[in-house]
Amino acid sequence: MTTLAVGPRRRRLLPAGLHTLRGTTGVLLVGAVVLAGLLAPLLTDADPLAQSGLALAGPSGAHPFGTDDLGRDLFSRVLHGIRTDLLISITAVPVGAVLGCALALLAATSRGADVAVQRVFDLLLAFPGLILALAVTAVLGPGRWPVVIVIALAEIPGFGRQLRAGILVQREREYALAARVGGASRARVLLRHVLPNAVDPLIVQGAIAFSLAVFIEGAMSFLGVGVRPPEPSLGGILSQSMAYLSTHPGYAAAPLLVVTALVLGLTLIAEALNEGIRR
Amino acid sequence: AESGDGAAASASPRRGGTLSLATTIDFTPSLLFAQSANTLVQRLVFNTLTRYDDQLRPQPELATSWQLAADGLSITFKLRDDVLFHDGRKFTADDVIFAVKNLQNPVRSAQLRSTAATVTEFRKNGDHELTLQLAHPVSNLFDLFEFMIITDSATVEDAVAGKQLIGTGPFRYGKRTPGSSITFARNEKYWNPGRPYLDGVEIRVIPQADSLVSSLKTGQSHLSYHVPGKDLAGLKGSGQFQLRPYDTGSGAYYIGVNVTAEHVQDKRVRQAISWAVDRERLVQQALGGYGLPSAAPWPKSSPAYTDANATRYRHDPAKARELLKEAGVSGITLPFAHSNTPDGTAIAQILQHDLKQVGIETELQPTDSPTMQKQLISQTMPALWTLSHGFAQLHPATLAVSAYPFNEAKNSSHFSSPAYTDIVQRAWKRPDSDSAEARALYQQVTDTLLDEEFVIDLAIGGQIEVAGSKVHGATLNKFNYLNLDDAYLTA
Amino acid sequence: MSAVLQSVEPSGAESSAAVLRVRDLKVEFDGVEAVSGVGFELAAGETLGIVGESGSGKSTTALALLRMLPAGGRISGGSVELAGRDLAALAEPELRAVRGRRIAMIFQDPMSSLNPVLTIGRQLDEALRAHGAAPKAERAARAVELLDLVGIPDAARRLRDHPHQFSGGQRQRVMIALALAGDPEVLVADEPTTALDPTVQRQILRLLERINRERGTALVLISHDLGVIARTCRRVLVMHQGKVVEHGRTEDVLDRPEHPYTKRLLAAVPRLDAPSTAAANSTPGPEPLLTVTGLAKSYGPRRRPVTALAGVDLVLHPGETLGLVGESGSGKSTLARALVQAHAPSAGEIRYRGEQLTRSRAARREIQLVFQDPYSSLNPRMTVGRILAEPLIAHRLGDAAERAERVAELLTQVGLEPDAAARHPRAFSGGQRQRIGIARALAPRPSVLICDEPVSALDVSVQAQVLELLSGLQRELGLAILFIAHDLAVVRQVSHRIAVMHRGRLVETGAADRVVTDPQDPYTAELLAAVPQLNHRSPV
Amino acid sequence: MRTFLFRRLPSGLLVLLAASFLIFLILRLIPGDPATSLAGPDAGPEAVAAIRARLGLDRPLLGQYLGWLGDLAAGQLGPSYAIGGEVAELIGDSLGATVELTLGALLLVILLGLPLGVLGATVRRGPVAVAVRALTTTVLAVPPFVTGVVLVLVFAVTLGVLPAGGHQSILDQPDLGVQYLLLPALCLALPSAAILGRYLKDGLERALAEDYVRTATALGISRGRIVRRHALPNALPPAVTVLGLQVGQLLGGAVLVEAIFAWPGLGQLAEQGVLRRDYPVVQDLLLLLVAVYVAVQLVTDLVYTWLDPRIRWE
Ligand SMILES: Nc1ncnc2c1ncn2[C@@H]1O[C@H](COP(=O)(O)OP(=O)(O)OP(=O)(O)O)[C@@H](O)[C@H]1O
Ligand SMILES: Nc1ncnc2c1ncn2[C@@H]1O[C@H](COP(=O)(O)OP(=O)(O)OP(=O)(O)O)[C@@H](O)[C@H]1O
Ligand SMILES: [Mg+2]
Ligand SMILES: [Mg+2]
Ligand code: NI
């Protein structure tokens, strides 16, 4: 009799770990937020841009979350804000991830390239993000793109470093040597053999990256270089609400609730995936 | 003691203590001679020759008396002879000559440069008397002396570099930590005996308005002129503070129009915009109710102020649409620049919404202030922008010759008309400022502005002094220079 | 020490001298029974061996003795009584008092079982202070004493060293020292010598024997190597599929096995005294296929190089199996890797059919490597089909259809079903994986196969299958094989010639039977003497 | 160690050079120029031109860049354009405040992150686990600019136990300095502490699954001691790397926190500098930040080597 040793992980349709209570809760939370954003026009018929004289009103039937300082419906603004943030994250995070990974792969080609790429990461990390935000916005003019660029730039080193570390470990594994002995070229070993095994930590990194994106978007709004007004964004609403925190705390509550749900959901997913991978 | 302080000094003043003042904007040394957003330092370290009372009548300060020639072409000052600079040097007529010449220097970019430039000749009669000869009479002459601080000529370059400030004022410049604080110590040899009462002053720079309010609430700071309107209600309610409005206001919010841009070349479109905006709502929602909705640039302290001017344009979308129709304009989208600060953004959004109601779409362009400034100076503004301007609080001629948006010769709106130039020049080049004739001219200036609407005024910002209950006797001059000569802190 | 023989039947009469009494132990992993009804008793100072095939539940039983099953595992029945107390009923703090103090364990892999960032001294100190609060100085003295006891030279100085500064054998000794720190009554050793060469293996076994003798520590020794059990244990327990199938005095079980599984096991054990079967398998050709001259390789920085190969000369003929033995770290793997050009040698040259070996793809095709660890050398993300097709793609052999055909052929060749191509490596047993590794090496039709310890990790029955496969391939394809292993009996069985490696040099090369029966080099002799054999009898 | 430094020095210098070029370029790409912002709101073009000439902004860009590098090499930072004062003094003054804030925050990051990580890895159930999770999530979900305002509202305005903002040098008046430092440092530290805790938790969980933990358990060593003395030392080196990265974030990311707490540090200075297009201040400051970051990376690597004996001997 030969027993099958338990492999390091099991592959399923859904990534391992999401089936746990933790993973499911995370998926539900994130799903709820994403759905709320996607279905915003169906969930409310209030125009997120329509102003009225009724500023800073508390929750009511007409305005479930109340109104903001310009008398706009907060419920509608928050829902549409989710859309904005999703759009930004969905462009910025993959761009940052792809660039970071490309750099990490470049680093794997030679020692010199490795040192150079590491220093590029250093440079990206060392450059104060908010100064960069001011600069990019000043050059490109305000709007979604500068936010996307700043977030993407901020995400590069995170992904890059993770992947580089993964590649360094995986490259020393015997199967990589085996592929090489089998006649595969260096590039083939790197791309077809090592890379697929080194991307696991990036799933977790990706989940964290989304919450970072919302953070950066908010900080940029706070500095007045965020998405172009009057387009609502979660960070933007949050930063506007700060001036009224002591007098109208309800204003800040709605966007905070959504961001918290999103981050909690992403954290749970990240943890669940993490555990799934480790098992 | 001079006149005008009787009301403030009800309780008996107390010597000692350090007054802590909160501001959102740091002092910029290079703008010492220009009017900038922070003018708290000027009158603490320096003095002016004269100062206005509430009726815009000049009162003596470093000048004890003066004689304006009947033709308005010369003025003779008698100066105090007991004034020492902080470094111990005696103040003389030469210092006044230097001060005027200094403002004539374009590098100083003083707004009253045009007025200073009318001085063509200086005649000294001894150390403490001098006559200034003017090229032509000017109606805003004493605005210049309210504005012009007397600095030490030897250290003026150090002053604009932020290294040291030497004046004759009640306080000596102490230590400055840029972005954080400036401290001042009592000038023990101040010419005004017994003053100041305070041992020192500390200006705390708190860039975040919310933090500034917290600082006041916790008693960390005693006094501020930079509390946003929307926070004032809360402070007023607490009963901890005395709120005192100044009629001069803190400048006026306006929409600038580039009259060379498409669609807005037409005066009717500009007027339509003026009818479209809801000034009341703007004051309520963006300024927290502290401000004066006004279609004209003048605050209540100005001789040109009238209720009729202020309410010339009201919120009337129907009228706006009518005018637009008349002009044959529909479905337009205009670029609209604004400052990227929270307040600037809120105002722009309100305006955008109002304009949209009459069929004018706008694309907001949040811009940071240096970029905006460069565009203003190089006259490359988009079709619309919104900002605030100063210089309407004094003699109306000052606005039209000194404030860049209104400058008859060259302005960001690319507006010019012989009629405007003529009326401005006539209002300015006259010896008196308060006669019926002068007032008629001011009204003509106002009428032109309100007709042409290349600058669409929206509201005069409130200038509110927020003082903790311990603070007494602080005042601002007409240029918002902080005067603490008579200020004191009760225990 | 006198050995008190316990009743052979575990469920028999109770003995008051028994320190450990296991009754009908059952262990489940997520509902699947891994150990079903194991029972035995152990008296003070006794030695008990546990043998059995891979996955039969040996390690699980050992861990259950300390109630230290990994997550998911639980004792589902029976009892483990240590000095009269049932471990299953103890609370965690009481358990802690038992572990290390009454019963201690030596784990298989000494590198991962020692904390890499703590000094050996710290780790010993931790073990010592876990039981009793002796003052610091006293503990330090004890630590030196323990290291001395397990035979680490210069013990006092080495307390400050970290695990990575010790050799594999020394680390295993440190593990033993740690286990002895609590002065336990029972010591459980789980495959303590599997990865070690015979000399080091002998040192470790001697140490265990000495401890058993001098300190009266009862010993439970787990191993798949019957020779190891034979030389060390007085009683033996044979496990199969979670059950004890045979239990008795070592001599009795080895000489007169009763259970069919035990018989199979014994039959599969290669014997050092059995002559080589290689000549019967194939006849080497006359022209050398591979010629290595003066091959040298050193690792590490230029200023402090580690010499792994110091001038190796070697020839390999077509159809020949050359066995390569030597102590751990002598450079065997380095040589293997140099031959497949995984790294460039520092000096010397390798000729293939008289031509200098180049890095060209064509040249690389001829020499293939079978890796020691079958699992880690297979890409976990690829199906077996992909893994086998990779070398074909690399060498541009055939189109997709032809490749699929070749993959199926290879799988059949190594005795696997063709539908194995669709599965991932993890779905195979150790022996099957090793076959996949061999199939991959065969894929580009090489003429030389280098096998780096292909059977060390396998139990004897699987090992026999793999050896049979290799000789079959040689017979059919005329392959030249370089066979690296530490088990001399295995090497003698499969090799035409044997080369002995010591500190980066070949100290002896000769016909397989000759090298084993008449070693010329003292190191070879030492190696041979250390091999544990079934006919050894445990010392009384 | 010396060879290590020598090996890192050239690439470090290259980073600085590349950074200097980028900084210079980015600043000139931003619209608006120092002369106009220096000239004030109602200046005429002639005033601006005069100021441009005085600042040497009419020189070609390459000349300006090389001039800057030359001055730097000579140790000359020169006067600031708009903020007032000498650049060296400005940076020197705010550097002190920033170092205080960063070190304070770093200390809090460690003090908070360590228990968060350890509790997260060891306590799987019960109220403590829930509390740790809630804290970590909140901290990660609430942006620092919100945390800052809330902290001020609670501790300064409502409870009145700590000052709302401002700075007192901790060297001059330690007790007062700490009061001023506490809130901004906390606000800055929280996200980093959560991130550190997260990585530490991860590392600890991995370490606790290692064979040597099994060894220690078999030796009868208590769980607490295993976590503290056996697993933690293994989880620390990667956490130190994270900490090193966070120091960079703390240094550079303090702009918002410094603004909220009116803390006169480098972040404020940088923001002021950018807002006034004060090229010398911003250039020198950003370059300093990059240099500090590179140095911190070096220290991190050294600490890593010191914590992980395996590397030392390779
Ligand atoms: N953590 C685990 N989870 C699930 N099943 C396990 C676990 N550990 C072991 N098993 C299963 O329990 C059975 C016994 O395993 P054990 O490790 O005791 O075997 P062994 O006899 O020590 O084998 P080897 O000689 O290969 O070490 C095997 O079928 C194995 O797959
Ligand atoms: N990548 C490497 N870097 C530095 N030294 C190495 C490296 N690989 C091997 N060595 C050293 O080279 C020597 C020979 O190692 P090698 O792996 O060839 O031994 P081996 O004979 O295969 O041993 P084993 O039987 O334990 O597998 C050893 O001292 C080893 O420590
Ligand atoms: Mg086992
Ligand atoms: Mg080897
Ligand atoms: Ni063996």
PDB file of C-alpha atoms in Angstrom, chain C residues 296-391:
ATOM      1  CA  ALA C 296      36.955  20.867  -9.132  1.00  0.00           C
ATOM      2  CA  LYS C 297      34.302  23.113  -7.675  1.00  0.00           C
ATOM      3  CA  SER C 298      34.188  25.484  -4.758  1.00  0.00           C
ATOM      4  CA  TYR C 299      31.319  27.496  -3.342  1.00  0.00           C
ATOM      5  CA  GLY C 300      31.094  30.688  -1.439  1.00  0.00           C
ATOM      6  CA  PRO C 301      32.999  33.956  -1.560  1.00  0.00           C
ATOM      7  CA  ARG C 302      36.417  34.032  -3.185  1.00  0.00           C
ATOM      8  CA  ARG C 303      38.086  34.854   0.096  1.00  0.00           C
ATOM      9  CA  ARG C 304      36.600  31.959   2.048  1.00  0.00           C
ATOM     10  CA  PRO C 305      35.808  29.259  -0.455  1.00  0.00           C
ATOM     11  CA  VAL C 306      34.236  25.924   0.481  1.00  0.00           C
ATOM     12  CA  THR C 307      35.808  23.229  -1.628  1.00  0.00           C
ATOM     13  CA  ALA C 308      33.160  20.728  -2.655  1.00  0.00           C
ATOM     14  CA  LEU C 309      35.090  18.948  -5.403  1.00  0.00           C
ATOM     15  CA  ALA C 310      38.883  18.754  -5.375  1.00  0.00           C
ATOM     16  CA  GLY C 311      39.915  17.130  -8.645  1.00  0.00           C
ATOM     17  CA  VAL C 312      37.691  14.251  -9.585  1.00  0.00           C
ATOM     18  CA  ASP C 313      38.583  11.805 -12.387  1.00  0.00           C
ATOM     19  CA  LEU C 314      35.931   9.442 -13.610  1.00  0.00           C
ATOM     20  CA  VAL C 315      34.852   7.449 -16.670  1.00  0.00           C
ATOM     21  CA  LEU C 316      31.465   6.027 -17.464  1.00  0.00           C
ATOM     22  CA  HIS C 317      30.791   3.466 -20.177  1.00  0.00           C
ATOM     23  CA  PRO C 318      27.580   2.894 -22.086  1.00  0.00           C
ATOM     24  CA  GLY C 319      25.368   0.367 -20.345  1.00  0.00           C
ATOM     25  CA  GLU C 320      27.319   0.682 -17.142  1.00  0.00           C
ATOM     26  CA  THR C 321      26.144   1.535 -13.655  1.00  0.00           C
ATOM     27  CA  LEU C 322      28.720   3.340 -11.593  1.00  0.00           C
ATOM     28  CA  GLY C 323      27.848   3.507  -7.914  1.00  0.00           C
ATOM     29  CA  LEU C 324      28.979   6.576  -6.023  1.00  0.00           C
ATOM     30  CA  VAL C 325      29.126   6.474  -2.240  1.00  0.00           C
ATOM     31  CA  GLY C 326      30.638   8.675   0.368  1.00  0.00           C
ATOM     32  CA  GLU C 327      29.885  10.574   3.505  1.00  0.00           C
ATOM     33  CA  SER C 328      27.391  13.356   3.631  1.00  0.00           C
ATOM     34  CA  GLY C 329      28.855  16.569   2.247  1.00  0.00           C
ATOM     35  CA  SER C 330      31.641  14.824   0.363  1.00  0.00           C
ATOM     36  CA  GLY C 331      30.534  16.391  -2.922  1.00  0.00           C
ATOM     37  CA  LYS C 332      28.368  13.753  -4.542  1.00  0.00           C
ATOM     38  CA  SER C 333      25.525  16.054  -5.464  1.00  0.00           C
ATOM     39  CA  THR C 334      27.961  18.712  -6.574  1.00  0.00           C
ATOM     40  CA  LEU C 335      29.474  16.254  -9.020  1.00  0.00           C
ATOM     41  CA  ALA C 336      26.036  15.266 -10.295  1.00  0.00           C
ATOM     42  CA  ARG C 337      25.090  18.869 -10.863  1.00  0.00           C
ATOM     43  CA  ALA C 338      28.332  19.626 -12.620  1.00  0.00           C
ATOM     44  CA  LEU C 339      27.673  16.766 -15.017  1.00  0.00           C
ATOM     45  CA  VAL C 340      24.301  18.176 -16.044  1.00  0.00           C
ATOM     46  CA  GLN C 341      25.870  21.641 -16.249  1.00  0.00           C
ATOM     47  CA  ALA C 342      23.663  23.064 -13.543  1.00  0.00           C
ATOM     48  CA  HIS C 343      26.746  25.010 -12.546  1.00  0.00           C
ATOM     49  CA  ALA C 344      30.107  25.654 -14.045  1.00  0.00           C
ATOM     50  CA  PRO C 345      33.016  23.778 -12.447  1.00  0.00           C
ATOM     51  CA  SER C 346      35.970  25.811 -11.164  1.00  0.00           C
ATOM     52  CA  ALA C 347      38.461  23.573 -12.957  1.00  0.00           C
ATOM     53  CA  GLY C 348      38.704  20.378 -14.974  1.00  0.00           C
ATOM     54  CA  GLU C 349      36.746  19.184 -17.942  1.00  0.00           C
ATOM     55  CA  ILE C 350      33.942  16.844 -18.890  1.00  0.00           C
ATOM     56  CA  ARG C 351      34.020  15.030 -22.224  1.00  0.00           C
ATOM     57  CA  TYR C 352      31.116  13.313 -23.814  1.00  0.00           C
ATOM     58  CA  ARG C 353      32.099  10.737 -26.458  1.00  0.00           C
ATOM     59  CA  GLY C 354      35.488  12.396 -26.515  1.00  0.00           C
ATOM     60  CA  GLU C 355      34.076  15.875 -27.177  1.00  0.00           C
ATOM     61  CA  GLN C 356      34.229  18.734 -24.747  1.00  0.00           C
ATOM     62  CA  LEU C 357      30.783  19.173 -23.261  1.00  0.00           C
ATOM     63  CA  THR C 358      29.163  22.390 -24.406  1.00  0.00           C
ATOM     64  CA  ARG C 359      26.197  24.319 -23.152  1.00  0.00           C
ATOM     65  CA  SER C 360      24.379  23.701 -26.402  1.00  0.00           C
ATOM     66  CA  ARG C 361      20.913  22.284 -26.151  1.00  0.00           C
ATOM     67  CA  ALA C 362      21.926  19.174 -28.088  1.00  0.00           C
ATOM     68  CA  ALA C 363      24.693  18.390 -25.625  1.00  0.00           C
ATOM     69  CA  ARG C 364      22.479  19.003 -22.627  1.00  0.00           C
ATOM     70  CA  ARG C 365      19.996  16.552 -23.962  1.00  0.00           C
ATOM     71  CA  GLU C 366      22.321  13.590 -23.600  1.00  0.00           C
ATOM     72  CA  ILE C 367      22.831  13.692 -19.838  1.00  0.00           C
ATOM     73  CA  GLN C 368      19.812  13.823 -17.540  1.00  0.00           C
ATOM     74  CA  LEU C 369      19.421  13.916 -13.793  1.00  0.00           C
ATOM     75  CA  VAL C 370      17.031  12.109 -11.461  1.00  0.00           C
ATOM     76  CA  PHE C 371      16.690  14.153  -8.314  1.00  0.00           C
ATOM     77  CA  GLN C 372      17.040  12.898  -4.783  1.00  0.00           C
ATOM     78  CA  ASP C 373      13.790  14.402  -3.552  1.00  0.00           C
ATOM     79  CA  PRO C 374      11.072  13.333  -5.960  1.00  0.00           C
ATOM     80  CA  TYR C 375       8.535  15.790  -4.657  1.00  0.00           C
ATOM     81  CA  SER C 376      10.433  19.035  -4.556  1.00  0.00           C
ATOM     82  CA  SER C 377      11.822  18.478  -8.015  1.00  0.00           C
ATOM     83  CA  LEU C 378       8.360  18.300  -9.560  1.00  0.00           C
ATOM     84  CA  ASN C 379       6.602  21.562 -10.240  1.00  0.00           C
ATOM     85  CA  PRO C 380       3.514  21.500  -8.009  1.00  0.00           C
ATOM     86  CA  ARG C 381       1.544  23.697 -10.418  1.00  0.00           C
ATOM     87  CA  MET C 382       1.928  21.431 -13.433  1.00  0.00           C
ATOM     88  CA  THR C 383       0.241  18.201 -14.346  1.00  0.00           C
ATOM     89  CA  VAL C 384       2.459  15.197 -14.781  1.00  0.00           C
ATOM     90  CA  GLY C 385       1.785  15.370 -18.505  1.00  0.00           C
ATOM     91  CA  ARG C 386       3.065  18.932 -18.657  1.00  0.00           C
ATOM     92  CA  ILE C 387       6.082  18.042 -16.542  1.00  0.00           C
ATOM     93  CA  LEU C 388       7.016  15.239 -18.884  1.00  0.00           C
ATOM     94  CA  ALA C 389       6.328  17.321 -21.982  1.00  0.00           C
ATOM     95  CA  GLU C 390       8.481  20.232 -20.816  1.00  0.00           C
ATOM     96  CA  PRO C 391      11.838  18.669 -21.833  1.00  0.00           C
TER      97      PRO C 391
END
